[in-house]
Tab-separated table of C-alpha atoms and ligand atoms in Angstrom:
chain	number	residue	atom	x	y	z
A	1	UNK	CA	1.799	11.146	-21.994
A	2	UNK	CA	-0.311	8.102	-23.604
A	3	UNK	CA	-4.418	8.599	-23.211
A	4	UNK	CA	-5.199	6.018	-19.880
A	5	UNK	CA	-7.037	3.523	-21.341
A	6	UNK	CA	-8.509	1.922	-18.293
A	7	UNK	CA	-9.404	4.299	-15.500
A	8	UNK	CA	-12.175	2.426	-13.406
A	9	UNK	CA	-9.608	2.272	-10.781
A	10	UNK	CA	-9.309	5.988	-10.664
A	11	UNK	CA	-13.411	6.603	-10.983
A	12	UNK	CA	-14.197	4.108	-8.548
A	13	UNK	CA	-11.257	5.463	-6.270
A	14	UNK	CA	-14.054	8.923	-6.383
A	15	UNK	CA	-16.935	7.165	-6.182
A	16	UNK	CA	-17.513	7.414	-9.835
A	17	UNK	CA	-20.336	5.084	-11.462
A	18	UNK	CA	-18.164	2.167	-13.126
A	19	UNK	CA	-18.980	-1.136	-15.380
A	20	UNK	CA	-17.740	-3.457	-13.075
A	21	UNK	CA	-15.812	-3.808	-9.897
A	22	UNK	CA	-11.859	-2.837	-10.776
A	23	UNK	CA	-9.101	-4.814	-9.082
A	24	UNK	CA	-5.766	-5.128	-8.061
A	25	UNK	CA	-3.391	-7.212	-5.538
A	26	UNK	CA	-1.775	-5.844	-2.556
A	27	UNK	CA	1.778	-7.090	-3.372
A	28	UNK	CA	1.105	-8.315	-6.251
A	29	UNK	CA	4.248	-8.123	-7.760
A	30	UNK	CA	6.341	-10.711	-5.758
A	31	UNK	CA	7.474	-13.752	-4.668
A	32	UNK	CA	4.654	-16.100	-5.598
A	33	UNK	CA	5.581	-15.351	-8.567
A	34	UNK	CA	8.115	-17.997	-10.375
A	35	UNK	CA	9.239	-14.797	-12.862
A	36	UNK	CA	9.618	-12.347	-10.055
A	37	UNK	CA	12.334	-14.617	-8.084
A	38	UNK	CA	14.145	-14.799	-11.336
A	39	UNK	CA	14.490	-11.051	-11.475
A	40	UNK	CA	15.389	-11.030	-7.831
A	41	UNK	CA	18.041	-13.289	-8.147
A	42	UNK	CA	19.550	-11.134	-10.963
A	43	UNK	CA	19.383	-8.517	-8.775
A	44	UNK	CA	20.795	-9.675	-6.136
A	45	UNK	CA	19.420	-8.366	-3.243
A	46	UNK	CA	16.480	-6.357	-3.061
A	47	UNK	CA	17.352	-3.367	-2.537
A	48	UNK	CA	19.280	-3.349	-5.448
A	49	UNK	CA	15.962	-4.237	-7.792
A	50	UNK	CA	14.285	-1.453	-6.262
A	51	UNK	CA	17.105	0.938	-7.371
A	52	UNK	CA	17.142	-0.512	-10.837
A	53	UNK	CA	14.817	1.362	-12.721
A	54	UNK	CA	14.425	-1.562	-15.755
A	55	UNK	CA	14.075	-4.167	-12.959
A	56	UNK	CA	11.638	-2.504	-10.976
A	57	UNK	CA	9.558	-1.856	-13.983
A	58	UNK	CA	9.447	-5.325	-15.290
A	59	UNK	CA	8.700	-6.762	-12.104
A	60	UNK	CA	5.846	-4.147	-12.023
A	61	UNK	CA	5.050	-5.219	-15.487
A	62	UNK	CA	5.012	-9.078	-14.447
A	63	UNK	CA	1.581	-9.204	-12.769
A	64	UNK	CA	-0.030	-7.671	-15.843
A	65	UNK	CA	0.965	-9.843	-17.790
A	66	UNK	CA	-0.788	-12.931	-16.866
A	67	UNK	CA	-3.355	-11.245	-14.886
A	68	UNK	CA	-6.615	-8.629	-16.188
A	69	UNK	CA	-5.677	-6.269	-13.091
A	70	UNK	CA	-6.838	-2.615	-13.207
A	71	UNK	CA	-3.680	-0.995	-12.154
A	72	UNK	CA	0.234	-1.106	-11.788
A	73	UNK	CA	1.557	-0.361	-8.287
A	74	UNK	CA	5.280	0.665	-7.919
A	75	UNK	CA	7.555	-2.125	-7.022
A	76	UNK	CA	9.787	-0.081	-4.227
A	77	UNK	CA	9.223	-0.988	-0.425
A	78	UNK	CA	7.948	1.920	2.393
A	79	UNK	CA	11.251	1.582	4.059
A	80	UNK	CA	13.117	3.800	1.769
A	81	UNK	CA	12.352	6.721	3.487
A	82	UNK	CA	14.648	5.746	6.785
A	83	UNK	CA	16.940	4.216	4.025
A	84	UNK	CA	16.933	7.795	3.103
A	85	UNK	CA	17.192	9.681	6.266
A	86	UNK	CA	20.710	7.348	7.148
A	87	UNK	CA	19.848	4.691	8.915
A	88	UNK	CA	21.041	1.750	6.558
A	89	UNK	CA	18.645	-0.386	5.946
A	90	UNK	CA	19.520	-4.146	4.531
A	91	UNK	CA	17.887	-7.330	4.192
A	92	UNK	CA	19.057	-9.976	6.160
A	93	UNK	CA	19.144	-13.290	4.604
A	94	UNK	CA	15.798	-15.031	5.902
A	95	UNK	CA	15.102	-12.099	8.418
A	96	UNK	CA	13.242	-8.890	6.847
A	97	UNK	CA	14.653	-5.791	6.925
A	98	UNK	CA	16.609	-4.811	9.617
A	99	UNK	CA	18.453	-1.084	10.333
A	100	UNK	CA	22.047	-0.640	11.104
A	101	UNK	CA	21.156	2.462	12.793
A	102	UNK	CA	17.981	2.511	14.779
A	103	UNK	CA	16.824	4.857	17.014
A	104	UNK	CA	16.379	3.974	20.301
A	105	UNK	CA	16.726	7.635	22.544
A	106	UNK	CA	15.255	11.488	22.069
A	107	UNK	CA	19.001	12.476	21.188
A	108	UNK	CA	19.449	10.056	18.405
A	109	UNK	CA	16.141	11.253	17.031
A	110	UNK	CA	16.868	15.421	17.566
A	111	UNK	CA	20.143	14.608	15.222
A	112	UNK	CA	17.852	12.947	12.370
A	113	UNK	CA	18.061	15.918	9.685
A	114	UNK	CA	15.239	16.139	6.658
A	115	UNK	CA	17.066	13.925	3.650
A	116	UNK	CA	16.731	15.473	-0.336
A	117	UNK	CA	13.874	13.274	-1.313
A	118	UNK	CA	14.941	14.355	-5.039
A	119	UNK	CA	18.698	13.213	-4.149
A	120	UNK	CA	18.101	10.278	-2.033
A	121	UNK	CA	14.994	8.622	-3.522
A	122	UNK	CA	15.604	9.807	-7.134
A	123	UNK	CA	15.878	6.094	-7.778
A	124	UNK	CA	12.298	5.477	-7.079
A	125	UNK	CA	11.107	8.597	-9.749
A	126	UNK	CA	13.350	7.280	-12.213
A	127	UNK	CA	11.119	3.684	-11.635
A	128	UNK	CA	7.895	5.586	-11.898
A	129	UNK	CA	8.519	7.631	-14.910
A	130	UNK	CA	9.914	4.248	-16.458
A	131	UNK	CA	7.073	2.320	-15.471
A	132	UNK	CA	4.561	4.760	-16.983
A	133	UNK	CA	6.460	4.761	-19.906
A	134	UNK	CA	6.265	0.937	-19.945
A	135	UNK	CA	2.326	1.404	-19.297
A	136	UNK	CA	1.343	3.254	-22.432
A	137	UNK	CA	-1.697	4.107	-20.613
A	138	UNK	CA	-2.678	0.514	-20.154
A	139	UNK	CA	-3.986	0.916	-16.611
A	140	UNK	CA	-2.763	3.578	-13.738
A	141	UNK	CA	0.226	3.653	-11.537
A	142	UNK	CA	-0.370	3.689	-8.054
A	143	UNK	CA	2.897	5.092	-5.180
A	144	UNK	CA	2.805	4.863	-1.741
A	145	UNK	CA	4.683	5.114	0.707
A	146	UNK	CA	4.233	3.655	4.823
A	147	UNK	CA	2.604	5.842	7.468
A	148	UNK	CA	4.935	7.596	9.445
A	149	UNK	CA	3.953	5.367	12.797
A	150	UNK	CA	4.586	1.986	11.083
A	151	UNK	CA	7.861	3.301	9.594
A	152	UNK	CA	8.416	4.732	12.906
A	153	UNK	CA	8.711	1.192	14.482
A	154	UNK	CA	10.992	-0.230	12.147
A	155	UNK	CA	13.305	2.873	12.896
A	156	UNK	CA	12.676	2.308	16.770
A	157	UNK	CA	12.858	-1.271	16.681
A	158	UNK	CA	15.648	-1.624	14.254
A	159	UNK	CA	13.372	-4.267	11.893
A	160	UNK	CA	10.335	-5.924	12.391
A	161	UNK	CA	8.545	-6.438	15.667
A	162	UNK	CA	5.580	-8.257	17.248
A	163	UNK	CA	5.574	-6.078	20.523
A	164	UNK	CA	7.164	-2.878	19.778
A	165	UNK	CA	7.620	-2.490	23.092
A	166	UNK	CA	10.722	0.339	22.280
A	167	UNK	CA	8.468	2.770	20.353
A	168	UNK	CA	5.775	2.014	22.594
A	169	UNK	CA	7.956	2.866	25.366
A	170	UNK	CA	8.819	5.773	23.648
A	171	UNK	CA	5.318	7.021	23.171
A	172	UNK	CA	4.994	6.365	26.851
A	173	UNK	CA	7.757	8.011	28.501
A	174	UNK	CA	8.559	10.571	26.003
A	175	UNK	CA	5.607	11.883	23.976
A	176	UNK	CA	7.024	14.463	22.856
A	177	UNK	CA	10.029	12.955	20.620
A	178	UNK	CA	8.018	10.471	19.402
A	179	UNK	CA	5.857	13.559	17.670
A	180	UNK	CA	9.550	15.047	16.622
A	181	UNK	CA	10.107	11.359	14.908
A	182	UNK	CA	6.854	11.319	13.368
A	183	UNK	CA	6.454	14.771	12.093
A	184	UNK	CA	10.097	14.534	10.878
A	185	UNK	CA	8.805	11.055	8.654
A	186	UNK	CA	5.589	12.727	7.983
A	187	UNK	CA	7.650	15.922	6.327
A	188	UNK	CA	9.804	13.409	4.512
A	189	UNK	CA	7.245	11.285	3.214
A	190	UNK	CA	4.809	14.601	1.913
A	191	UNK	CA	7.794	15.394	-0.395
A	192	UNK	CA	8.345	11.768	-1.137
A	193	UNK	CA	4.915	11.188	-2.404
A	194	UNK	CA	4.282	14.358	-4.205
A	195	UNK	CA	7.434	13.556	-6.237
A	196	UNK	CA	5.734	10.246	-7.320
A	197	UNK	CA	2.663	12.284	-8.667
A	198	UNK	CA	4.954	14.645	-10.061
A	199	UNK	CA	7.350	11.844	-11.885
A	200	UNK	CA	3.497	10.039	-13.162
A	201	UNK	CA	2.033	7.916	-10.163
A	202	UNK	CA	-1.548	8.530	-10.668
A	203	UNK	CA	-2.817	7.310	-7.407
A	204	UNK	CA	-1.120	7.444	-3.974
A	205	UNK	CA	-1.401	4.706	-1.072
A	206	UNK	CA	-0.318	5.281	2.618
A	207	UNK	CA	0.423	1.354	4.215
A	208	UNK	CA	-0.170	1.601	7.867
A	209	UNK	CA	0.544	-1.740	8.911
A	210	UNK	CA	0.773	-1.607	12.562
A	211	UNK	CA	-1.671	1.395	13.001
A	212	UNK	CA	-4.080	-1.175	14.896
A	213	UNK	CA	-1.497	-1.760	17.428
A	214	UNK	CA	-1.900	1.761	19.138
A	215	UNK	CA	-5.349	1.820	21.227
A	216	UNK	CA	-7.813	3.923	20.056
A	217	UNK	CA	-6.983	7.542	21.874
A	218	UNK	CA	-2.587	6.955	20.925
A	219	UNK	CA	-3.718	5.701	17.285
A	220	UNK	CA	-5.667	9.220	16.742
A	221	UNK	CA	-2.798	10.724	18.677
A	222	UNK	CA	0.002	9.169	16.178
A	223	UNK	CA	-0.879	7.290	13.437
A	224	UNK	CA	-3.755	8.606	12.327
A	225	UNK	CA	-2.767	12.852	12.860
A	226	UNK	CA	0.638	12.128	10.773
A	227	UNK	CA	-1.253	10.377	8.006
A	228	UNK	CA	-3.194	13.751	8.654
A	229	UNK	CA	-0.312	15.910	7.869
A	230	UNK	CA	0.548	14.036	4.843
A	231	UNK	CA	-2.921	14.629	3.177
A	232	UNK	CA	-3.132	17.857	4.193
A	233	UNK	CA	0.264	18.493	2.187
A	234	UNK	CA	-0.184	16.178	-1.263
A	235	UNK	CA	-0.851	17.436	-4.641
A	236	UNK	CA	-4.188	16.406	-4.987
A	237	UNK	CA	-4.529	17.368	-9.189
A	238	UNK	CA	-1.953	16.288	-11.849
A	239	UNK	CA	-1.957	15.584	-15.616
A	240	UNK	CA	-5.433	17.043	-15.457
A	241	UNK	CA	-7.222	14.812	-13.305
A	242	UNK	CA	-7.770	14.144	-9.487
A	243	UNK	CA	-5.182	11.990	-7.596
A	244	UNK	CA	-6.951	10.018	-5.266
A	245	UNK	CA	-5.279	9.047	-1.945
A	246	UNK	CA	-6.298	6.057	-0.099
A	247	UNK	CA	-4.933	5.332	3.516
A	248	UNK	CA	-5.005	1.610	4.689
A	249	UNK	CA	-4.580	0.806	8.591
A	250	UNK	CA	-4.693	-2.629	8.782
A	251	UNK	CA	-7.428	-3.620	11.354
A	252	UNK	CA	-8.724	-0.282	11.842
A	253	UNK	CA	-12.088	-1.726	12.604
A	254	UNK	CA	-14.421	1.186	13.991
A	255	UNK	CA	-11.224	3.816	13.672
A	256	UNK	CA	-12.296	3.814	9.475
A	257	UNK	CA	-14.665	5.859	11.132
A	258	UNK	CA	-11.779	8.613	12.397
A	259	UNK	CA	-9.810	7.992	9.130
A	260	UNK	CA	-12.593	9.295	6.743
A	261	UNK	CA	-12.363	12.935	8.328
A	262	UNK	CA	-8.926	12.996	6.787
A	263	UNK	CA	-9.777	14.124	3.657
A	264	UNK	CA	-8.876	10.990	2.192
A	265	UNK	CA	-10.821	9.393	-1.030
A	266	UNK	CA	-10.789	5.870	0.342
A	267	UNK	CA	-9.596	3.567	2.789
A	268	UNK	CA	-8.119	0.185	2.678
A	269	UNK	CA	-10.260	-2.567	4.766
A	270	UNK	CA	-9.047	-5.734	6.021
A	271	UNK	CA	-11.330	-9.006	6.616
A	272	UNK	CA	-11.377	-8.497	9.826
A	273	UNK	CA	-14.059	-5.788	9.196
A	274	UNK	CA	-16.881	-7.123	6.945
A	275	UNK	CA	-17.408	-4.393	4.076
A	276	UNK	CA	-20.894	-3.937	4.452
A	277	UNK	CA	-19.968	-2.836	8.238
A	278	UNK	CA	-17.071	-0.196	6.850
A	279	UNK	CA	-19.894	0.996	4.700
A	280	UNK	CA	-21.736	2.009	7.859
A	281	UNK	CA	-18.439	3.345	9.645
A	282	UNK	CA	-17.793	5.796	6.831
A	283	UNK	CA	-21.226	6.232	5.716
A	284	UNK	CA	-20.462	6.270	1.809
A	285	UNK	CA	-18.194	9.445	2.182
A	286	UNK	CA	-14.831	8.017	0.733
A	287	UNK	CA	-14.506	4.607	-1.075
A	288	UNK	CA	-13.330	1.282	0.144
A	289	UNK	CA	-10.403	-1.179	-0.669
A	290	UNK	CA	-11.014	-4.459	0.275
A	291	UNK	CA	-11.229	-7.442	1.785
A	292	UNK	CA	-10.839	-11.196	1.119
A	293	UNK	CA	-8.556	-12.855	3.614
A	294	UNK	CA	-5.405	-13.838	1.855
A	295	UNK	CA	-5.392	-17.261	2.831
A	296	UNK	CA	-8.509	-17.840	0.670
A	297	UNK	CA	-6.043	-18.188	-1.895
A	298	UNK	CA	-4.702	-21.236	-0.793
A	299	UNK	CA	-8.135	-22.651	-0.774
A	300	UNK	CA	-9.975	-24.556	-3.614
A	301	UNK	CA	-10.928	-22.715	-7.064
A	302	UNK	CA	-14.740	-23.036	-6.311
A	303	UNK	CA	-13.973	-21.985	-2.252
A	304	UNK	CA	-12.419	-18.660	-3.946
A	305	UNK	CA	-15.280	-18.074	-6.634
A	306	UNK	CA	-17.635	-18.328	-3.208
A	307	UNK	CA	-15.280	-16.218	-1.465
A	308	UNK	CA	-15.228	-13.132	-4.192
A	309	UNK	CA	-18.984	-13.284	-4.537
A	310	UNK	CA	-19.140	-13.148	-0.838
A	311	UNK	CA	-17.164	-9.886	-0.462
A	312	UNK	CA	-18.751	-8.294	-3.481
A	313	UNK	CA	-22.172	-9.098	-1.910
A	314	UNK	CA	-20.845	-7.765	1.305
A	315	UNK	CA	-20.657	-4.320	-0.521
A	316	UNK	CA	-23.445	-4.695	-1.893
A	317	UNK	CA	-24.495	-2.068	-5.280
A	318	UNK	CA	-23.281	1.538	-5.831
A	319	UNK	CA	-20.166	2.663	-6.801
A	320	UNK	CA	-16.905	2.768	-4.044
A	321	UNK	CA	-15.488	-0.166	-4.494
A	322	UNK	CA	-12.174	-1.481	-5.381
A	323	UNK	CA	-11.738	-5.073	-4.951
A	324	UNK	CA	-8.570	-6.339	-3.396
A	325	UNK	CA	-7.014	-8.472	-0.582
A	326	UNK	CA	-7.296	-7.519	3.114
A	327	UNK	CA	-3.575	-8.002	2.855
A	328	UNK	CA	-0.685	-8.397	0.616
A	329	UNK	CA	-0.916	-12.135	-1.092
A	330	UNK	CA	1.637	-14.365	0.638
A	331	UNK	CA	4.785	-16.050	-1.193
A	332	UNK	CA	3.360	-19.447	-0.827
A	333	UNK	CA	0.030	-19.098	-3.117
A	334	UNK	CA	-0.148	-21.149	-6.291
A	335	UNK	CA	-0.099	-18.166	-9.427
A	336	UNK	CA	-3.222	-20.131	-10.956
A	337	UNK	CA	-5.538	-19.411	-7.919
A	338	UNK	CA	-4.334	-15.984	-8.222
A	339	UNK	CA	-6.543	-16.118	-11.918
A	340	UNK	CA	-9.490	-17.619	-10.555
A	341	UNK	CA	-9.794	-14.991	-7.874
A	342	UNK	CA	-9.277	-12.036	-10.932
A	343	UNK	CA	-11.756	-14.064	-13.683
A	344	UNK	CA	-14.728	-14.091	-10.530
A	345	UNK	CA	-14.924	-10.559	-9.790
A	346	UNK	CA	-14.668	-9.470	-13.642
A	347	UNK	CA	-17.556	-12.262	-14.015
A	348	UNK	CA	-19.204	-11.523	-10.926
A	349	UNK	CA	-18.902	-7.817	-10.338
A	350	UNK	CA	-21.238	-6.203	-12.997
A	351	UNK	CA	-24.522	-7.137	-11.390
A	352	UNK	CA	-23.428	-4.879	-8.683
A	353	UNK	CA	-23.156	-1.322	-10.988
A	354	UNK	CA	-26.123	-0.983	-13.382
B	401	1CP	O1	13.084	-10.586	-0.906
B	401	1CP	C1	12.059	-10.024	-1.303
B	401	1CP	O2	11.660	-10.158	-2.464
B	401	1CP	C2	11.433	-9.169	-0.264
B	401	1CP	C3	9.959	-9.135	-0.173
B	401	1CP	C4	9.460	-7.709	-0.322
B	401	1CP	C5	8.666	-7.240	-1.388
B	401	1CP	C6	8.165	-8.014	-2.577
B	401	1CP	C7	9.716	-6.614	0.532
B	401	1CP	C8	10.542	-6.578	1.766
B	401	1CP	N1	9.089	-5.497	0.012
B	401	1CP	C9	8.443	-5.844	-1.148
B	401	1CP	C10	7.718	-4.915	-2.021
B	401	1CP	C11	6.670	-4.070	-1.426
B	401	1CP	N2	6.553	-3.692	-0.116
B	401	1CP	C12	5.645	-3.445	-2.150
B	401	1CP	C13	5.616	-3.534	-3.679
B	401	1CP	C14	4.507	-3.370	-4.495
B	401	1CP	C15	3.437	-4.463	-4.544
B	401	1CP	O3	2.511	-4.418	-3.700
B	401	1CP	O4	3.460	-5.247	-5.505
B	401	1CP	C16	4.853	-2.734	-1.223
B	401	1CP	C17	3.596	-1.924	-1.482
B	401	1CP	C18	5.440	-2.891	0.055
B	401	1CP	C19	4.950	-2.262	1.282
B	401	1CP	C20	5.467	-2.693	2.611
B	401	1CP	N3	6.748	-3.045	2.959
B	401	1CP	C21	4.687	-2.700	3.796
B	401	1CP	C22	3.241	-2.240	3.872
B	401	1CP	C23	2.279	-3.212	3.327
B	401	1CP	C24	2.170	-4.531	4.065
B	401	1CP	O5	2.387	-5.559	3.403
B	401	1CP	O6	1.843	-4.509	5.254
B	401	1CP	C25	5.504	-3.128	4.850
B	401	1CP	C26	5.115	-3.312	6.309
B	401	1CP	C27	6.801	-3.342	4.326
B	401	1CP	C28	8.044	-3.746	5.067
B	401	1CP	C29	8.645	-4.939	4.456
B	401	1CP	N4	9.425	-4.921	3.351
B	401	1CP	C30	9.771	-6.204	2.984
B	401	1CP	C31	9.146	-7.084	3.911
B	401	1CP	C32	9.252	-8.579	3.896
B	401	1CP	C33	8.418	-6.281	4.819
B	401	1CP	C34	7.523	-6.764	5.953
B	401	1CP	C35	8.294	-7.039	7.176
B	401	1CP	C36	7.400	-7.266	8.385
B	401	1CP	O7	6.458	-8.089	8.301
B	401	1CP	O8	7.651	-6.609	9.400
């Protein structure tokens, strides 16, 4: 395997003294990009790109092409895992993904069985081993895969939801099979992920999207104890080096605080928490991922300059950081603001390590 050239993700991913600030894009290879909708299209659906393993790598590629980003992430999508466990996921046309199967009682969820990751999600190693092929050692590969609660409620819900009112009925009236669901995902998504080290991803990331939507005592209860589990079980050395493993509730606000007894090496903030406050909340134990709203990008160049040098300043100096979005970057930004954004914090960041 080809020497990594760039590893400031990985260093500053452990708290590692680094040059400047690394970066990279939640969902950063996608539809704001003109090239990525070409691929799409040849694809088909989506689905089908993620099973392609040339596709999927040069979508992953596309980013790095035009942009000076510090790592690669995967192009695959957390809902494979159900996909795997039976429950036919698709992509409706205009509608997100949406289950055939859902699960809406205790008895549909006591006849889930554990899939073959290695059978059913082979797909998604052959990507990764392609990808780091593709990489040379360029920058690192990061995998992930979705926290078994916000998986959980597209498999309850049967897509996406605003209310989840079914899982959160569910957790209300039967506890106990929502635990059954989760562990079940949990087990799943262990295997899942240490098959992505195993076929080259160099990092791992756990999305937990709708975490925040739990109050505090049934987020510890559910979200947070399954991401738990899946820490407790991941290969945490390959290829000679650590793997880090960041987890990412979005909104977690004053729960970072819970998430950094994990055992994690970083967590994922969104703007809703300013960084210098989840600096205080995890008191410099594990790194941080974060934070500029999104919609910045739709802003003006000079508006986006101010708002990098805000969130780097909101940091402040030391090592921990990894700059990124508080969220995945929408279809509707313009590519070019996407460059300003990546030239500010590789001109503005190295004041902040010395
Ligand atoms: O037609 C298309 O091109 C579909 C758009 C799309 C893309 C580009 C989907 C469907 N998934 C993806 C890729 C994807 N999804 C990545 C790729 C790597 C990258 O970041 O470049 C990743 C990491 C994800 C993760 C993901 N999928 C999350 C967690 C992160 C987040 O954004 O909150 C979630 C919640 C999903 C579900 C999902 N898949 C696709 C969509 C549109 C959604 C969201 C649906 C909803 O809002 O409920």
């Amino acid at each position: 395997m080809a020497e990594l050239k760039n590893d400031l993700l990985l260093r500053a991913l452990l708290r590692e003294k680094v040059e400047r600030t690394p970066l990279w894009i939640m969902r950063q290879a996608g539809r704001y990009l003109p090239e990525y909708r070409e691929v799409r299209a040849q694809a088909g659906d989506f689905m089908s790109l993620c099973r392609n393993a040339e596709l999927a790598c040069e979508v992953t590629m596309q980013p790095l092409r035009r942009y000076k980003l510090d790592a690669a992430i995967l192009f695959s999508d957390i809902l494979t895992v159900p996909d795997a466990m039976g429950l036919g996921l698709y992509f409706a046309a205009g509608e997100g993904p949406k289950f055939e199967r859902p699960l809406r009682t205790a008895a549909d969820i006591k006849k889930l069985v554990l899939p073959d990751v290695a059978d059913e999600l082979g797909y998604v190693f052959n990507a990764v081993r392609t990808i780091r092929r593709e990489l040379d050692g360029q920058v690192p590969l990061i995998g992930f895969a979705g926290s078994p609660w916000t998986v959980g409620t597209y498999m309850v819900e049967g897509g996406s939801s605003r209310e989840f009112s079914h899982i959160k009925g569910l957790a209300a009236e039967d506890p106990a099979a929502l635990s059954t669901l989760l562990d079940t995902v949990a087990t799943t998504t262990t295997d899942y992920l240490n098959a992505q080290i195993a076929a080259g991803a160099q990092a791992v990331m756990i999305f937990d999207t709708w975490g925040a939507a739990l109050e505090r005592d049934d987020y510890r209860r559910f979200s947070l104890a399954s991401m738990q589990k899946i820490v407790d079980g991941l290969t945490r050395e390959n290829e000679g080096r650590r793997v880090p493993v960041t987890l990412f509730t979005k909104g977690a606000g004053p729960m970072l605080a819970d998430m950094v007894g994990t055992g994690c090496d970083a967590l994922g903030v969104d703007w809703t928490t300013t960084l210098s406050q989840a600096r205080e909340y995890v008191q410099d134990k594990v790194a941080l991922q974060g934070n500029l709203d999104p919609a910045t990008l739709r802003e003006s160049h000079e508006a986006i300059r101010q708002g990098v040098a805000d969130t780097l300043e909101s940091y402040g100096t030391g090592p921990g950081h990894v700059f990124n979005l508080g969220h995945g970057i929408t279809p509707d930004i313009d590519p070019d603001n996407l460059g300003v954004l990546v030239d500010a914090v590789h001109e503005l960041s190295p004041q902040y390590h010395s």
